[in-house]
């Protein structure tokens, strides 16, 4: 009963959303597609970086594990745990070679932190450009109406103006939080890379 009431209450919201999308015209489709892809990538990066922050081991414990050649417990998923686990999987017991392997492991993890960040920034920049495209399309439609009917047909003119305004608004609504999240993820990635690099330098004394 409660579920039926919930869906009944949400139905007008879905109808308004569908009407809003229709009033923006065909340009709304790529804008919404860009938004969907962008947020999928953002949630992927947030979850990945959160995993590297939580359930971590200390730098001292990481050094002990490398000295004992012992992998961290599976419940530890943090950055130091990942570094130790991947390094020990490739360790050769040749100190010179292991130094190169450790550096390569650090570089590999740091590179993985930057994955998709450039794509998120590009998608955030594309969204307002698509909104601008919708503005151009809407104004062209408005001028066509004026050419055919003059300025007396306000209803026909309103359609083109609606497309222009709604697509611009939607493009900015997608771009602004996207740019903020791109900056936030970049800062978080930088902090993690500094932490991993520092741990890598510390672990060299144990190989």
Short mmCIF file of C-alpha atoms in Angstrom, two decimals:
data_model
loop_
_atom_site.label_atom_id
_atom_site.label_comp_id
_atom_site.label_asym_id
_atom_site.label_seq_id
_atom_site.Cartn_x
_atom_site.Cartn_y
_atom_site.Cartn_z
CA UNK A 1 0.00 0.00 0.00
CA UNK A 2 2.79 2.40 0.95
CA UNK A 3 4.70 1.51 -2.21
CA UNK A 4 1.67 2.31 -4.35
CA UNK A 5 1.29 5.67 -2.60
CA UNK A 6 4.98 6.39 -3.11
CA UNK A 7 4.86 5.66 -6.84
CA UNK A 8 1.62 7.63 -7.16
CA UNK A 9 3.30 10.59 -5.53
CA UNK A 10 6.36 10.30 -7.77
CA UNK A 11 4.34 10.07 -10.99
CA UNK A 12 3.75 13.84 -11.34
CA UNK A 13 7.48 14.40 -10.84
CA UNK A 14 8.33 12.00 -13.67
CA UNK A 15 5.73 13.64 -15.89
CA UNK A 16 7.21 17.08 -15.23
CA UNK A 17 10.70 15.78 -15.92
CA UNK A 18 9.60 14.20 -19.19
CA UNK A 19 7.89 17.43 -20.22
CA UNK A 20 11.03 19.39 -19.35
CA UNK A 21 13.18 17.09 -21.51
CA UNK A 22 10.73 17.28 -24.43
CA UNK A 23 10.64 21.08 -24.26
CA UNK A 24 14.42 21.14 -24.72
CA UNK A 25 14.28 19.36 -28.06
CA UNK A 26 16.68 16.82 -29.56
CA UNK A 27 19.78 18.51 -28.12
CA UNK A 28 18.69 17.31 -24.68
CA UNK A 29 19.52 13.74 -25.69
CA UNK A 30 23.31 14.24 -26.05
CA UNK A 31 23.36 16.51 -22.98
CA UNK A 32 21.72 13.83 -20.86
CA UNK A 33 23.98 11.16 -22.37
CA UNK A 34 27.06 13.24 -21.46
CA UNK A 35 25.69 13.69 -17.94
CA UNK A 36 25.07 9.96 -17.52
CA UNK A 37 28.55 8.93 -18.71
CA UNK A 38 30.21 11.67 -16.66
CA UNK A 39 28.50 10.65 -13.42
CA UNK A 40 29.21 6.96 -13.99
CA UNK A 41 32.92 7.83 -14.27
CA UNK A 42 32.73 10.13 -11.24
CA UNK A 43 31.14 7.44 -9.04
CA UNK A 44 33.72 4.93 -10.31
CA UNK A 45 36.59 7.22 -9.25
CA UNK A 46 34.99 8.15 -5.93
CA UNK A 47 34.52 4.48 -5.03
CA UNK A 48 38.04 3.55 -6.16
CA UNK A 49 39.73 6.34 -4.20
CA UNK A 50 37.57 5.72 -1.15
CA UNK A 51 38.71 2.10 -1.22
CA UNK A 52 42.33 3.24 -1.16
CA UNK A 53 41.68 5.46 1.87
CA UNK A 54 39.77 3.05 4.08
CA UNK A 55 40.97 -0.24 5.59
CA UNK A 56 44.57 0.80 5.08
CA UNK A 57 47.72 -0.30 6.91
CA UNK A 58 50.33 2.02 8.35
CA UNK A 59 53.61 2.70 6.62
CA UNK A 60 55.44 0.93 9.44
CA UNK A 61 53.27 -2.16 9.07
CA UNK A 62 53.85 -2.10 5.30
CA UNK A 63 57.61 -2.14 5.91
CA UNK A 64 57.29 -5.10 8.29
CA UNK A 65 55.28 -7.06 5.73
CA UNK A 66 57.85 -6.41 3.01
CA UNK A 67 60.68 -7.43 5.35
CA UNK A 68 58.84 -10.64 6.23
CA UNK A 69 57.72 -11.15 2.62
CA UNK A 70 54.14 -11.47 3.90
CA UNK A 71 51.07 -10.26 2.04
CA UNK A 72 48.53 -8.07 3.87
CA UNK A 73 45.27 -9.67 4.93
CA UNK A 74 42.54 -9.58 2.30
CA UNK A 75 40.39 -7.28 4.43
CA UNK A 76 42.90 -4.45 3.90
CA UNK A 77 42.21 -2.67 0.60
CA UNK A 78 43.99 0.66 1.16
CA UNK A 79 46.78 2.28 -0.81
CA UNK A 80 49.67 0.90 1.28
CA UNK A 81 48.10 -2.56 1.26
CA UNK A 82 47.73 -2.48 -2.52
CA UNK A 83 51.34 -1.35 -2.96
CA UNK A 84 52.72 -4.10 -0.73
CA UNK A 85 50.50 -6.75 -2.28
CA UNK A 86 51.43 -5.89 -5.88
CA UNK A 87 55.13 -5.53 -5.07
CA UNK A 88 55.36 -8.87 -3.26
CA UNK A 89 53.59 -10.58 -6.17
CA UNK A 90 56.50 -9.55 -8.44
CA UNK A 91 59.42 -9.62 -5.99
CA UNK A 92 62.59 -11.44 -7.16
CA UNK A 93 64.85 -11.15 -4.04
CA UNK A 94 67.41 -9.30 -6.19
CA UNK A 95 67.68 -5.95 -4.38
CA UNK A 96 68.60 -3.94 -7.47
CA UNK A 97 65.87 -5.46 -9.59
CA UNK A 98 63.36 -5.23 -6.76
CA UNK A 99 64.09 -1.50 -6.50
CA UNK A 100 63.03 -1.08 -10.12
CA UNK A 101 59.98 -3.29 -9.55
CA UNK A 102 58.96 -1.19 -6.54
CA UNK A 103 59.30 2.04 -8.53
CA UNK A 104 57.28 0.56 -11.38
CA UNK A 105 54.59 -0.61 -8.97
CA UNK A 106 54.35 2.87 -7.44
CA UNK A 107 54.11 4.43 -10.91
CA UNK A 108 51.44 1.94 -11.97
CA UNK A 109 49.23 2.69 -8.97
CA UNK A 110 49.72 6.45 -9.37
CA UNK A 111 48.79 6.21 -13.05
CA UNK A 112 45.62 4.29 -12.19
CA UNK A 113 44.55 7.17 -9.94
CA UNK A 114 44.44 9.55 -12.90
CA UNK A 115 42.32 7.21 -15.01
CA UNK A 116 39.10 8.80 -16.32
CA UNK A 117 39.87 12.20 -14.74
CA UNK A 118 40.67 13.75 -18.12
CA UNK A 119 37.47 12.25 -19.56
CA UNK A 120 35.43 13.76 -16.70
CA UNK A 121 36.93 17.19 -17.36
CA UNK A 122 36.26 16.90 -21.09
CA UNK A 123 32.64 15.83 -20.55
CA UNK A 124 32.15 18.71 -18.10
CA UNK A 125 33.41 21.12 -20.75
CA UNK A 126 31.32 19.56 -23.53
CA UNK A 127 28.01 19.91 -21.66
CA UNK A 128 27.77 23.75 -21.84
CA UNK A 129 28.85 23.64 -25.48
CA UNK A 130 25.95 21.33 -26.21
CA UNK A 131 23.74 23.76 -24.30
CA UNK A 132 25.05 26.53 -26.53
CA UNK A 133 24.22 24.38 -29.55
CA UNK A 134 20.68 24.08 -28.21
CA UNK A 135 20.57 27.87 -27.86
CA UNK A 136 21.55 28.28 -31.51
CA UNK A 137 18.99 25.69 -32.63
CA UNK A 138 16.25 27.36 -30.58
CA UNK A 139 17.03 30.83 -31.92
CA UNK A 140 17.12 29.54 -35.48
CA UNK A 141 13.67 28.05 -34.94
CA UNK A 142 12.47 31.36 -33.51
CA UNK A 143 13.78 33.31 -36.52
CA UNK A 144 12.13 30.85 -38.89
CA UNK A 145 8.80 31.44 -37.14
CA UNK A 146 9.30 35.20 -37.36
CA UNK A 147 10.13 34.89 -41.06
CA UNK A 148 6.98 32.91 -41.80
CA UNK A 149 4.43 34.35 -39.36
CA UNK A 150 6.03 37.59 -38.23
CA UNK A 151 6.07 38.50 -34.55
CA UNK A 152 2.36 37.96 -34.05
CA UNK A 153 2.52 34.20 -33.36
CA UNK A 154 3.80 34.20 -29.77
CA UNK A 155 3.02 30.50 -29.21
CA UNK A 156 5.22 29.38 -32.10
CA UNK A 157 8.02 31.72 -31.03
CA UNK A 158 7.85 30.41 -27.47
CA UNK A 159 8.85 26.93 -28.64
CA UNK A 160 12.18 28.11 -30.02
CA UNK A 161 12.89 30.33 -27.02
CA UNK A 162 12.10 27.42 -24.70
CA UNK A 163 14.60 25.18 -26.50
CA UNK A 164 17.26 27.89 -26.27
CA UNK A 165 16.80 28.52 -22.55
CA UNK A 166 16.27 24.97 -21.35
CA UNK A 167 19.26 23.48 -23.19
CA UNK A 168 21.52 26.26 -21.91
CA UNK A 169 20.27 25.74 -18.37
CA UNK A 170 20.68 21.97 -18.56
CA UNK A 171 24.19 22.24 -20.01
CA UNK A 172 25.26 24.47 -17.12
CA UNK A 173 23.56 22.22 -14.56
CA UNK A 174 25.62 19.31 -15.89
CA UNK A 175 28.89 21.23 -16.26
CA UNK A 176 29.13 23.05 -12.90
CA UNK A 177 28.98 20.01 -10.58
CA UNK A 178 31.07 18.04 -13.09
CA UNK A 179 33.88 20.61 -12.99
CA UNK A 180 33.70 20.73 -9.19
CA UNK A 181 33.95 16.94 -8.92
CA UNK A 182 36.82 16.86 -11.43
CA UNK A 183 38.76 19.31 -9.26
CA UNK A 184 37.91 17.43 -6.07
CA UNK A 185 38.97 14.09 -7.56
CA UNK A 186 42.21 15.63 -8.88
CA UNK A 187 43.10 16.91 -5.40
CA UNK A 188 42.25 13.56 -3.82
CA UNK A 189 44.31 11.77 -6.46
CA UNK A 190 47.27 14.06 -5.78
CA UNK A 191 47.08 13.35 -2.04
CA UNK A 192 46.96 9.61 -2.64
CA UNK A 193 49.89 9.76 -5.06
CA UNK A 194 51.96 11.65 -2.50
CA UNK A 195 51.10 9.05 0.13
CA UNK A 196 51.92 6.12 -2.14
CA UNK A 197 55.19 7.70 -3.30
CA UNK A 198 56.25 8.34 0.30
CA UNK A 199 55.47 4.73 1.22
CA UNK A 200 57.44 3.52 -1.80
CA UNK A 201 60.49 5.49 -0.67
CA UNK A 202 60.11 4.09 2.85
CA UNK A 203 59.87 0.49 1.60
CA UNK A 204 63.17 0.68 -0.28
CA UNK A 205 65.05 0.13 3.00
CA UNK A 206 63.44 -3.30 3.33
CA UNK A 207 64.47 -4.71 -0.06
#
